[in-house]
PDB file of C-alpha atoms and ligand atoms in Angstrom:
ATOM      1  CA  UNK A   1      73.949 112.396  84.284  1.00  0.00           C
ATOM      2  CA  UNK A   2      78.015 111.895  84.455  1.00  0.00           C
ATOM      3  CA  UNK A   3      79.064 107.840  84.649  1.00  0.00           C
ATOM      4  CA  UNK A   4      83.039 107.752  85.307  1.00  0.00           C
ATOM      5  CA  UNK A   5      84.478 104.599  84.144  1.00  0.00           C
ATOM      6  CA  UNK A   6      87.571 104.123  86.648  1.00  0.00           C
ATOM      7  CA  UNK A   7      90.246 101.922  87.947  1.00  0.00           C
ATOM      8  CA  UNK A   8      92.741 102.301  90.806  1.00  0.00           C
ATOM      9  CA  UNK A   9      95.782 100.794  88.292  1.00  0.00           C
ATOM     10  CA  UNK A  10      95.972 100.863  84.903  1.00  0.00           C
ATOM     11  CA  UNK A  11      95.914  97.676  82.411  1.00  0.00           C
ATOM     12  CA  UNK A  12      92.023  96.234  83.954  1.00  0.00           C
ATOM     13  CA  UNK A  13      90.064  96.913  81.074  1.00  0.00           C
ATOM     14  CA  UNK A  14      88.993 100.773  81.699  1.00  0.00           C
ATOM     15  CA  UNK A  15      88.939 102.163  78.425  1.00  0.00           C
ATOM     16  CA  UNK A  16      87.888  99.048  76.876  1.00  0.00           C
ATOM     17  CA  UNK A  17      84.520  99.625  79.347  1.00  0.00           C
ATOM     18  CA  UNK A  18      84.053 103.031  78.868  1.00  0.00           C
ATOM     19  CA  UNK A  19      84.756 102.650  74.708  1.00  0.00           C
ATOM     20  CA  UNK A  20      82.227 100.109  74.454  1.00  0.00           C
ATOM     21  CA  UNK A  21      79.329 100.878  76.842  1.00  0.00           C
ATOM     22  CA  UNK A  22      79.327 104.082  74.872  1.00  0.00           C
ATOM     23  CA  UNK A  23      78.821 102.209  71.698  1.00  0.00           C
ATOM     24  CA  UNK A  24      76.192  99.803  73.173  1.00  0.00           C
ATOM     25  CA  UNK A  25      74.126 102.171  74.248  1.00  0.00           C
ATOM     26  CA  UNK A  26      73.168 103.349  70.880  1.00  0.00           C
ATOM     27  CA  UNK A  27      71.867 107.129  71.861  1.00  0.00           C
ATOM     28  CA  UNK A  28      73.297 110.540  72.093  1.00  0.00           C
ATOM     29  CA  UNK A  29      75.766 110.887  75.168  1.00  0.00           C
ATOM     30  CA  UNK A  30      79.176 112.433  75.198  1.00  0.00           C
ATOM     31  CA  UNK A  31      82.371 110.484  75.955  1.00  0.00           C
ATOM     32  CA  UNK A  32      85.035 112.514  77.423  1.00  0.00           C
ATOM     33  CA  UNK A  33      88.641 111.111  78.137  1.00  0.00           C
ATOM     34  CA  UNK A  34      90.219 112.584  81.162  1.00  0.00           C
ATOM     35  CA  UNK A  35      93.593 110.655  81.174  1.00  0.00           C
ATOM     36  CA  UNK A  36      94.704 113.386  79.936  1.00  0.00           C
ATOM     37  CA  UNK A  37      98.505 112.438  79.862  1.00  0.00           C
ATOM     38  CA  UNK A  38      98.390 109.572  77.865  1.00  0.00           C
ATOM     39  CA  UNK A  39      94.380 109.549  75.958  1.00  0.00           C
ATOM     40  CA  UNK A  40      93.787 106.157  74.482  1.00  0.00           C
ATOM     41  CA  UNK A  41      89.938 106.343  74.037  1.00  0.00           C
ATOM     42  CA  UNK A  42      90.039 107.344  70.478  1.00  0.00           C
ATOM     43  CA  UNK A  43      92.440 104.549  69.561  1.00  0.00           C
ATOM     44  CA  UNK A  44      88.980 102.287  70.455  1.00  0.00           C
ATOM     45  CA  UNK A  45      86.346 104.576  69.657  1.00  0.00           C
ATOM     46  CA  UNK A  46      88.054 105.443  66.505  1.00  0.00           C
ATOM     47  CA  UNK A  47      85.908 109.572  66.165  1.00  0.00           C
ATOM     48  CA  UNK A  48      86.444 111.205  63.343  1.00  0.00           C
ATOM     49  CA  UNK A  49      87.866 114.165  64.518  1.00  0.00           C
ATOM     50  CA  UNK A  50      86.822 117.852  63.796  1.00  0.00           C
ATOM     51  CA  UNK A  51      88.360 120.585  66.031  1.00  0.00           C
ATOM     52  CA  UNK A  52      91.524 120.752  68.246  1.00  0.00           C
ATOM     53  CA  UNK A  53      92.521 124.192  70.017  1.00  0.00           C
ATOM     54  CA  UNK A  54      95.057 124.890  72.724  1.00  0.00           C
ATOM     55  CA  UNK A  55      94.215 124.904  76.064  1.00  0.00           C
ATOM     56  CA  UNK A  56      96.197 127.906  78.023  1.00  0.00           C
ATOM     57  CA  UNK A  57      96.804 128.692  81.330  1.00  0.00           C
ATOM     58  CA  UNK A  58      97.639 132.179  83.192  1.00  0.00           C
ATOM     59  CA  UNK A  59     100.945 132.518  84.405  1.00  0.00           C
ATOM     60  CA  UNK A  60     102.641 135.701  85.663  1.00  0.00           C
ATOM     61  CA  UNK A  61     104.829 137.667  84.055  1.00  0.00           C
ATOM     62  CA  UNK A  62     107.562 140.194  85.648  1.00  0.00           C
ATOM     63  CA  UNK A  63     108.353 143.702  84.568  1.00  0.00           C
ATOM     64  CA  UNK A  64     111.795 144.246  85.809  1.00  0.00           C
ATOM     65  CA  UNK A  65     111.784 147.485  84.901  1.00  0.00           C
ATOM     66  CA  UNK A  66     109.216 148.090  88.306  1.00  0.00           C
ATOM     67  CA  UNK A  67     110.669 145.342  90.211  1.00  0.00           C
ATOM     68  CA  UNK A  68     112.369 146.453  93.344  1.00  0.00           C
ATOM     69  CA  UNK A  69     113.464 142.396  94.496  1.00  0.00           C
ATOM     70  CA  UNK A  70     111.618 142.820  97.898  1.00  0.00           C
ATOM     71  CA  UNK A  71     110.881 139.066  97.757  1.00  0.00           C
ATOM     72  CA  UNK A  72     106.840 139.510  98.738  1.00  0.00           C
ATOM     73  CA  UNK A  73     105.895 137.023  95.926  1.00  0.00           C
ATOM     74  CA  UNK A  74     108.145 134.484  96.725  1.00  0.00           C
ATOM     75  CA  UNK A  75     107.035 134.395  99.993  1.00  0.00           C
ATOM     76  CA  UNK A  76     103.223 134.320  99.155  1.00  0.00           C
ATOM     77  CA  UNK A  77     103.885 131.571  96.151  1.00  0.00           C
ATOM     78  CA  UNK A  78     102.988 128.061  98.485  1.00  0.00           C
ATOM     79  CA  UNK A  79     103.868 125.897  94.990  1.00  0.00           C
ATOM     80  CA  UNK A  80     107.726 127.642  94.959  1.00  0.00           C
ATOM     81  CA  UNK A  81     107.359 128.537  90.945  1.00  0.00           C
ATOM     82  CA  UNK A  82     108.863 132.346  91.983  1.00  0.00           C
ATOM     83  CA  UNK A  83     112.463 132.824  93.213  1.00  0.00           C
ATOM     84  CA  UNK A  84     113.726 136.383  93.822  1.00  0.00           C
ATOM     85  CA  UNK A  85     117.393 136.546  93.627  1.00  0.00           C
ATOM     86  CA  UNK A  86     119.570 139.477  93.978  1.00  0.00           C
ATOM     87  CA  UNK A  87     119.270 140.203  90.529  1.00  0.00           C
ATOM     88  CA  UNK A  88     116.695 139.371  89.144  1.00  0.00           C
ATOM     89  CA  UNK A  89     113.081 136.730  89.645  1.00  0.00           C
ATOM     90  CA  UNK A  90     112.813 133.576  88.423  1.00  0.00           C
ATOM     91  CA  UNK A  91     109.548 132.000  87.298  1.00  0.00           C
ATOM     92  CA  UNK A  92     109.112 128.198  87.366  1.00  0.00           C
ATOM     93  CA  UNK A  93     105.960 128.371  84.996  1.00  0.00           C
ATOM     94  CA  UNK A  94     105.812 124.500  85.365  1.00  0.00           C
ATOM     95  CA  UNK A  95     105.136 124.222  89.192  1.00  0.00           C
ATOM     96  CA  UNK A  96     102.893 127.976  89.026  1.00  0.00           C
ATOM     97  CA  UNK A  97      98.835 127.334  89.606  1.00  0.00           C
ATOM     98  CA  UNK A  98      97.590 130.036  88.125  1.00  0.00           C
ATOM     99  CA  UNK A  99      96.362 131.387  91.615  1.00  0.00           C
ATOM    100  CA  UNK A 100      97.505 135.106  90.745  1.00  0.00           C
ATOM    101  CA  UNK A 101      98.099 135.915  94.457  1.00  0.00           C
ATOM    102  CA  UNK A 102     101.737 137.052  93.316  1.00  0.00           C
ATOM    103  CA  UNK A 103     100.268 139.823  91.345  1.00  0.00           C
ATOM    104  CA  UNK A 104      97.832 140.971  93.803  1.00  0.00           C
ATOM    105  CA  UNK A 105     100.482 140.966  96.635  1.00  0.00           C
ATOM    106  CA  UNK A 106     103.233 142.560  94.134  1.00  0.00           C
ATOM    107  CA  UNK A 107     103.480 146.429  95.737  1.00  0.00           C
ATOM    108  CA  UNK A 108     105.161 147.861  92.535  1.00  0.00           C
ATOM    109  CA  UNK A 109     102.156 145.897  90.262  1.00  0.00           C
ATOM    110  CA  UNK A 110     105.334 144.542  88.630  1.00  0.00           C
ATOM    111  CA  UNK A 111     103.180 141.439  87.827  1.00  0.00           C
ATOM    112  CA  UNK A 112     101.057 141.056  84.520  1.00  0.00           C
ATOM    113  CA  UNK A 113      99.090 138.275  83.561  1.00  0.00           C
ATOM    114  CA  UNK A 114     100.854 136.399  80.619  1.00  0.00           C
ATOM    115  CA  UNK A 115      99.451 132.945  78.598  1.00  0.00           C
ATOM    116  CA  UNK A 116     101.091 129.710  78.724  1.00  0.00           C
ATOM    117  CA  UNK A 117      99.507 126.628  76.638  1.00  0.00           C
ATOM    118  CA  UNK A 118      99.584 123.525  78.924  1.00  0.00           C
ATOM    119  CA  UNK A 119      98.333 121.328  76.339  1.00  0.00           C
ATOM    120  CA  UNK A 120      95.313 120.822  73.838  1.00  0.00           C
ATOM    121  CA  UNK A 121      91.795 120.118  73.740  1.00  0.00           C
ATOM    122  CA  UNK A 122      90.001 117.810  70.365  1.00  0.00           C
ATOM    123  CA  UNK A 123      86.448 117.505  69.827  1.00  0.00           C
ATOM    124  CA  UNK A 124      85.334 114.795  67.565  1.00  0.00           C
ATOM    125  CA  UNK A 125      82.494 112.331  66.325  1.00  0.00           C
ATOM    126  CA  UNK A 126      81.205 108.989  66.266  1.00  0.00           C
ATOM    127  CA  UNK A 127      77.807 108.559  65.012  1.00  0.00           C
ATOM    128  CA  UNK A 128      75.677 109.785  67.832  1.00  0.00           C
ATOM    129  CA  UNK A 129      78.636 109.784  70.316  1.00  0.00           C
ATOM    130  CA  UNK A 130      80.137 113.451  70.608  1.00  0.00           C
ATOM    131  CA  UNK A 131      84.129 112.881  71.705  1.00  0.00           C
ATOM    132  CA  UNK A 132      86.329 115.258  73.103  1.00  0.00           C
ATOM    133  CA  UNK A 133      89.846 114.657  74.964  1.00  0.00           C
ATOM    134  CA  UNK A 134      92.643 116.693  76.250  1.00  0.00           C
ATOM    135  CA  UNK A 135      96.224 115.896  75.721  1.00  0.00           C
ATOM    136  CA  UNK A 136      99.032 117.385  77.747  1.00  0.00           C
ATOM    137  CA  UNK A 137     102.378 118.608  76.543  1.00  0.00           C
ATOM    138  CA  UNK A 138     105.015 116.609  77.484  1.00  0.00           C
ATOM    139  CA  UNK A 139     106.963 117.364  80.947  1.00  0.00           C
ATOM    140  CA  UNK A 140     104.063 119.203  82.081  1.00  0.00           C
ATOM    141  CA  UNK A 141     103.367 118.357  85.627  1.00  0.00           C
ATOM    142  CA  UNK A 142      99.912 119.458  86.351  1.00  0.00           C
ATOM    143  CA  UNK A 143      97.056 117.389  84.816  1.00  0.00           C
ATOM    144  CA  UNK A 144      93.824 118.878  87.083  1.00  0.00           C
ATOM    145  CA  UNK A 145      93.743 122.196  85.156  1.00  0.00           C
ATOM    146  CA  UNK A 146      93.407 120.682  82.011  1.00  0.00           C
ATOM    147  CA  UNK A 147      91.322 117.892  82.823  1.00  0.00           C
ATOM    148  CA  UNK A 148      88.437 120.509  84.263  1.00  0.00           C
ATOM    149  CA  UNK A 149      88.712 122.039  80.663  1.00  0.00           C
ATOM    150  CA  UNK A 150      87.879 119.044  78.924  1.00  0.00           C
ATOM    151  CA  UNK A 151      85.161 118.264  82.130  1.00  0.00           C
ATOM    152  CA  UNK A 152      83.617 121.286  80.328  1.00  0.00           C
ATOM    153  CA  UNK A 153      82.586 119.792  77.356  1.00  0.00           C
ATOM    154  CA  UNK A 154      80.167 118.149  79.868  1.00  0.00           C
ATOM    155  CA  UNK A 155      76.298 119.102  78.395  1.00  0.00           C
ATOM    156  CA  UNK A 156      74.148 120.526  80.996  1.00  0.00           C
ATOM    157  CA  UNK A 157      71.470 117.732  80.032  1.00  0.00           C
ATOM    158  CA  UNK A 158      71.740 114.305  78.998  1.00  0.00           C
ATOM    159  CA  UNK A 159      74.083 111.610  79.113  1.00  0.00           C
ATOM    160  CA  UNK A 160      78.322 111.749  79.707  1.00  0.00           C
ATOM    161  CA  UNK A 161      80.660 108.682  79.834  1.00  0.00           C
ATOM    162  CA  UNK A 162      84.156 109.724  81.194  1.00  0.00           C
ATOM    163  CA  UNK A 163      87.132 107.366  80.626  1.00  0.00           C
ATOM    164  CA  UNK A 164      88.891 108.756  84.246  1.00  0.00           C
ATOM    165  CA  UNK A 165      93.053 108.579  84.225  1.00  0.00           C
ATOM    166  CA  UNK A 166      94.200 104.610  86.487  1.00  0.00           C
ATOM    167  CA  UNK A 167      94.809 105.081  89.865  1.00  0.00           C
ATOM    168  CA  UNK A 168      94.139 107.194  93.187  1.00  0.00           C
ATOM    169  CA  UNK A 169      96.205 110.416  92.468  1.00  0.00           C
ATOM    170  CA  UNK A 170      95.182 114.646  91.888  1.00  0.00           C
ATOM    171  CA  UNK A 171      94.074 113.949  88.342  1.00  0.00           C
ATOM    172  CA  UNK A 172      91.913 110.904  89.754  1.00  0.00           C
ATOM    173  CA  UNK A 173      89.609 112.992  92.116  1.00  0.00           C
ATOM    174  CA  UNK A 174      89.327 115.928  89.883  1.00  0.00           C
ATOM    175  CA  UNK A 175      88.030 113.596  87.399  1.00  0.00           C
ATOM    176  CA  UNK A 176      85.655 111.725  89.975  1.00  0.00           C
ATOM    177  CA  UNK A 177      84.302 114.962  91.040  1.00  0.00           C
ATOM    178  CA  UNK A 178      80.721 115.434  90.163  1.00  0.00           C
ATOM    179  CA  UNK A 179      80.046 111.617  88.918  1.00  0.00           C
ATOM    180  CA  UNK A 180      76.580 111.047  89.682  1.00  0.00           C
ATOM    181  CA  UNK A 181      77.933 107.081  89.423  1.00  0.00           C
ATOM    182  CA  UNK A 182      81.646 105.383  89.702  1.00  0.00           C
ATOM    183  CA  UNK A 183      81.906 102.299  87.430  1.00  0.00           C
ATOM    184  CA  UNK A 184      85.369 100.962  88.776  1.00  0.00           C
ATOM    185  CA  UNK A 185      86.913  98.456  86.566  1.00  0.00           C
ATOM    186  CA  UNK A 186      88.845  95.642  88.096  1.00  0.00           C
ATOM    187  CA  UNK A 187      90.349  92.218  87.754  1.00  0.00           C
ATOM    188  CA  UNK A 188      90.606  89.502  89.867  1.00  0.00           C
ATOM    189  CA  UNK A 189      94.042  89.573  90.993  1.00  0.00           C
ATOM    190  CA  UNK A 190      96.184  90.090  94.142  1.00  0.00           C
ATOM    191  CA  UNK A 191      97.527  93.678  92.196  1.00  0.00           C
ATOM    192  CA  UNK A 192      93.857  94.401  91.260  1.00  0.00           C
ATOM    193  CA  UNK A 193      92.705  93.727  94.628  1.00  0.00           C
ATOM    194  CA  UNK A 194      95.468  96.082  95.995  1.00  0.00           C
ATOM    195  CA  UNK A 195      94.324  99.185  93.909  1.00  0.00           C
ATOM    196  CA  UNK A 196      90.390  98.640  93.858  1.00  0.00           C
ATOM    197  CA  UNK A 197      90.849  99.115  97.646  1.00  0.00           C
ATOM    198  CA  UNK A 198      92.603 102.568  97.461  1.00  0.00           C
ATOM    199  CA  UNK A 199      90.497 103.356  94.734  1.00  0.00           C
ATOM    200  CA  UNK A 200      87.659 102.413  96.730  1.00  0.00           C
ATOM    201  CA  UNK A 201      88.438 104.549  99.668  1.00  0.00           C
ATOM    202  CA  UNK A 202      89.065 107.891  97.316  1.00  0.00           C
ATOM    203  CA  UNK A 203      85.746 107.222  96.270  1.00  0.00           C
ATOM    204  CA  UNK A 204      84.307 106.966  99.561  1.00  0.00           C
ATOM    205  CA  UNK A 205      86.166 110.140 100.702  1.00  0.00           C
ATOM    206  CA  UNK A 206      84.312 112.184  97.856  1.00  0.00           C
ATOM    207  CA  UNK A 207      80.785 110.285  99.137  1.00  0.00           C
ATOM    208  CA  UNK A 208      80.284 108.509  95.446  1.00  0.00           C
ATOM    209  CA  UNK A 209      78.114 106.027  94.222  1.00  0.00           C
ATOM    210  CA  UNK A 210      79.859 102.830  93.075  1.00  0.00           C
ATOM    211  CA  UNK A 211      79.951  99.418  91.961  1.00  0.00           C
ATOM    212  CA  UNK A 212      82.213  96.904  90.557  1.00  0.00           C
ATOM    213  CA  UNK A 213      83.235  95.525  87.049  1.00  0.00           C
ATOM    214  CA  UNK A 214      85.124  92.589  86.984  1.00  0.00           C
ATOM    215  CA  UNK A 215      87.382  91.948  83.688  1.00  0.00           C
ATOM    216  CA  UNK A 216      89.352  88.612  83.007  1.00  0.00           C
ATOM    217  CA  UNK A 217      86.785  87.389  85.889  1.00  0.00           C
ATOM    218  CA  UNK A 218      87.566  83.970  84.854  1.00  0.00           C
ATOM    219  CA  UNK A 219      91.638  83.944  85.415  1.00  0.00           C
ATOM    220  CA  UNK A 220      92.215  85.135  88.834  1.00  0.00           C
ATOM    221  CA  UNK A 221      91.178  84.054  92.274  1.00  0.00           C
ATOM    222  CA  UNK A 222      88.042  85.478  94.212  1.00  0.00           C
ATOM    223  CA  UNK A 223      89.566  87.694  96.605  1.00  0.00           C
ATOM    224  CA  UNK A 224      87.583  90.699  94.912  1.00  0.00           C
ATOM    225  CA  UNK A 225      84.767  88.909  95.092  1.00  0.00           C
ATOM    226  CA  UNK A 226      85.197  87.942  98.688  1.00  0.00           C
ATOM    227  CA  UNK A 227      86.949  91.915  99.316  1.00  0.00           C
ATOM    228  CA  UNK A 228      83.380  93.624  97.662  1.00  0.00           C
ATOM    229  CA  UNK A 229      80.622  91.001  99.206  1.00  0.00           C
ATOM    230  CA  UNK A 230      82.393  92.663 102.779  1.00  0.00           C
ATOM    231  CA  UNK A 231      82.598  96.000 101.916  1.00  0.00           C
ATOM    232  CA  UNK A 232      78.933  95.651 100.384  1.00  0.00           C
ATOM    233  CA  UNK A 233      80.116  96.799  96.988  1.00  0.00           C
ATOM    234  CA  UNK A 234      77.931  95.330  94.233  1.00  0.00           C
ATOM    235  CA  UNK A 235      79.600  93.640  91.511  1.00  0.00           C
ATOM    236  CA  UNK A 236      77.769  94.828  88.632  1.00  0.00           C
ATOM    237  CA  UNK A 237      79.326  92.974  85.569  1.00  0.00           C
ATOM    238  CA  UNK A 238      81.810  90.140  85.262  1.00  0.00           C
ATOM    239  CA  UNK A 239      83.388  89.870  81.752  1.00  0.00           C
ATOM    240  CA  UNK A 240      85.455  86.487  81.366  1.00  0.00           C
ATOM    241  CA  UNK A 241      88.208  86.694  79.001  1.00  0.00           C
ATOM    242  CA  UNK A 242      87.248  86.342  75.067  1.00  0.00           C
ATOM    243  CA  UNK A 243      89.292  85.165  72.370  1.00  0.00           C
ATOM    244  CA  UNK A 244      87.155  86.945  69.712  1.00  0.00           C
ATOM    245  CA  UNK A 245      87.155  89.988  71.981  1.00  0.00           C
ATOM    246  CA  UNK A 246      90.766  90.436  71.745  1.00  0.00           C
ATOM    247  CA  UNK A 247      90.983  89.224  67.836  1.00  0.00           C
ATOM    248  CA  UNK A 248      88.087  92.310  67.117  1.00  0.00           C
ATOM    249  CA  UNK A 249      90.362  94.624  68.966  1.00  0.00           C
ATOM    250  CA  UNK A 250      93.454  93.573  67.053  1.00  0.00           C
ATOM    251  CA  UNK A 251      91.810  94.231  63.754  1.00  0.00           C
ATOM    252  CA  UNK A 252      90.378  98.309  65.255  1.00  0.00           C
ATOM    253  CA  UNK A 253      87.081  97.128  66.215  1.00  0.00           C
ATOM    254  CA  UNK A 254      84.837  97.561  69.211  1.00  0.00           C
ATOM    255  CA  UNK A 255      83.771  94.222  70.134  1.00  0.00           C
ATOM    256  CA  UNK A 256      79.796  95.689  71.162  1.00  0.00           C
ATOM    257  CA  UNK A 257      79.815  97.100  67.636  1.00  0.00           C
ATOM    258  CA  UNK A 258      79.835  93.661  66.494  1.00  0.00           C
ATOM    259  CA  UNK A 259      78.943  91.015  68.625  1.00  0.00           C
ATOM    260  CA  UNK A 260      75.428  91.570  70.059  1.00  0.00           C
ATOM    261  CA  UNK A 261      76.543  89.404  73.323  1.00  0.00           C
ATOM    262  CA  UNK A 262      78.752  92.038  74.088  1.00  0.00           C
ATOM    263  CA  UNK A 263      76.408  95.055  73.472  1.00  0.00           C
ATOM    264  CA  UNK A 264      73.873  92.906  75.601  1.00  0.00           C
ATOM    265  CA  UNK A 265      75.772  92.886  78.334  1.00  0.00           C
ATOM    266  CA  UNK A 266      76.682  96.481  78.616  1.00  0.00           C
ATOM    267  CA  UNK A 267      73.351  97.532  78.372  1.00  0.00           C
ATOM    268  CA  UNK A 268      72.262  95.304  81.153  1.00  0.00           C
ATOM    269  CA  UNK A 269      75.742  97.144  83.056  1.00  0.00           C
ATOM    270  CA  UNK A 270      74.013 101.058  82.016  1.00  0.00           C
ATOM    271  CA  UNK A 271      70.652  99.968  83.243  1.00  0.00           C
ATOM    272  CA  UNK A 272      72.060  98.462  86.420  1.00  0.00           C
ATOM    273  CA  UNK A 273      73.824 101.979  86.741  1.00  0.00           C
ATOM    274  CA  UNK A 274      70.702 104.092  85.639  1.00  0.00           C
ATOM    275  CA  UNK A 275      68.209 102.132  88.414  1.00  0.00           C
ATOM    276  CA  UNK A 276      71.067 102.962  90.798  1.00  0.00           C
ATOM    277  CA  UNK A 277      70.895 106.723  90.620  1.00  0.00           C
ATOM    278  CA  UNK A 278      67.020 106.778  89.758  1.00  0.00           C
ATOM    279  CA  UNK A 279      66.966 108.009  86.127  1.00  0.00           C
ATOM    280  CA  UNK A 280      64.936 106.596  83.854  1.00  0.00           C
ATOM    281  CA  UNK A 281      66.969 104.065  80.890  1.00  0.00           C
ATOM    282  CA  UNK A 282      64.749 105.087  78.261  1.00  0.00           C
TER     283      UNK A 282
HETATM  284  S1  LIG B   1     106.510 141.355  94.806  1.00  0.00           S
HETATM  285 FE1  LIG B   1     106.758 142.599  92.949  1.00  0.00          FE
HETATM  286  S2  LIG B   1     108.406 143.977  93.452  1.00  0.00           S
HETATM  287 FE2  LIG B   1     108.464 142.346  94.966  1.00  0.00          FE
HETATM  288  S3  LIG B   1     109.933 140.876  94.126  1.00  0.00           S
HETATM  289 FE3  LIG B   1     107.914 140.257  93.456  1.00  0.00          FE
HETATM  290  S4  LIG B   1     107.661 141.228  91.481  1.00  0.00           S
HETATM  291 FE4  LIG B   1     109.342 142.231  92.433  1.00  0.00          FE
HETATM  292  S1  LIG B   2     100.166 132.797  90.194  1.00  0.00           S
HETATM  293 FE1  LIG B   2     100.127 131.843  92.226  1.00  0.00          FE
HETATM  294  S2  LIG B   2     101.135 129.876  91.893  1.00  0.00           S
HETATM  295 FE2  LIG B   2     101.664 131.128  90.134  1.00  0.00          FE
HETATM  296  S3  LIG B   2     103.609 132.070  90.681  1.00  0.00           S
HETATM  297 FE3  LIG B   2     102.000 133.517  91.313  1.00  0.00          FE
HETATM  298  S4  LIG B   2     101.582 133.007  93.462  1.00  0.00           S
HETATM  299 FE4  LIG B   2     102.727 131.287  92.577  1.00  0.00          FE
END
């Protein structure tokens, strides 16, 4: 079973859901962080870390040598990563998806497969909770690849939290994809009302399950409220703010590590989201 933890913008409270419901739920699951270009789950979660590899990607490589510049790649490449000039043939490597039509199209099989790393993939450990997350290299501009690599950490039975990336974009839906439940965090603000819609309507597109968590519920107005009784969204949690919430997280600490109010009230949020989908809570 795959829960997503999402938000359409970031700053709501995501990670701070996804962190802690995987604490409170005191079993063996996996927690995988997709937000790949910036992870913050294991500033919260706090794993003790054990592997980290490099996650590559294929990328063409030309062999001038058999190159005869008649410009067949270029025009086959929809992403624009090749340019033949008169010379010689560019590669973008940044803007290339790995589709290797250029080196099946190539006439001269001038085009070899060659390795790029994109970024890196850590595993790590908290207690029962297995933790992996990918981190991209900077001024990389594709996040999907990478993010189905750490998707792959996935086990093919039992229990997966995802922390997804904030907002409605690429990396967004190739997170979402296969979630047997959306958890979308939001707060109760004019901004938060703005994004929970869009994110609401990828969601719908890809024909998820999904209810609401409401964060700060106590400091805004009740336009979500009012925006999810319409769209019959069910508001699954509301989390005022808390003083001794923010002071735990200050000091490193998970507040449903140590306050049993807040571990109470995450479990009640997984067993909402288990009855949802029809698995057992165990
Ligand atoms: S298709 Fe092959 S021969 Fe033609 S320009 Fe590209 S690499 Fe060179
Ligand atoms: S592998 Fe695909 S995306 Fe990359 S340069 Fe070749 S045609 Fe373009």
């Amino acid at each position: 079973m795959i829960i997503t933890v999402a938000s359409g913008k970031g700053g709501t409270g995501k990670t701070t859901i996804a962190t802690n419901l995987a604490v409170a739920l005191n079993r063996p699951l996996t927690l995988l962080d997709c937000d790949v270009e910036e992870p913050n789950a294991h500033l919260f979660l706090r794993p003790e870390m054990t592997e980290r590899f490099p996650f590559e990607v294929a990328v063409p490589e030309i062999i001038m040598e058999k190159c005869t510049l008649c410009g067949k790649c270029q025009e086959l490449c929809q992403f624009n990563a090749l340019a033949v000039l008169p010379q010689t043939v560019l590669l973008f490597p940044e803007l290339c998806h790995s589709c290797g039509g250029c080196s099946l199209i190539c006439p001269e099989q001038a085009v070899v497969e060659g390795r790029r790393v994109m970024g890196e993939v850590e595993r790590g450990r908290r207690g029962q909770i297995a933790f992996v997350h990918g981190r991209l290299r900077v001024g990389e501009a594709m996040a999907p690849p990478l993010i189905r690599r750490v998707k792959q950490e996935a086990p093919s039975h039992g229990l997966t939290l995802i922390d997804a990336p904030p907002g409605t974009s690429c990396p967004v839906v190739t997170t979402l994809w296969g979630s047997d439940f959306v958890i979308l965090v939001t707060e109760p603000t004019p901004f938060g009302l703005h994004d929970l819609e869009l994110a609401v309507g990828a969601i719908r597109e890809l024909q998820l399950a999904c209810g609401l968590v409401i964060n700060r519920a106590d400091l805004g107005d009740r336009r979500v409220h009012e925006y999810a009784a319409r769209e019959g969204l069910p508001v699954l949690l509301e989390i005022p703010f808390d003083r001794r919430a923010a002071e735990l997280y200050a000091q490193g600490e998970l507040p449903a590590a140590i306050l049993p109010e807040w571990r109470a009230r995450l479990q009640a949020l997984a067993r909402e989201v288990f009855a949802r989908t029809g698995h057992p809570f165990g």
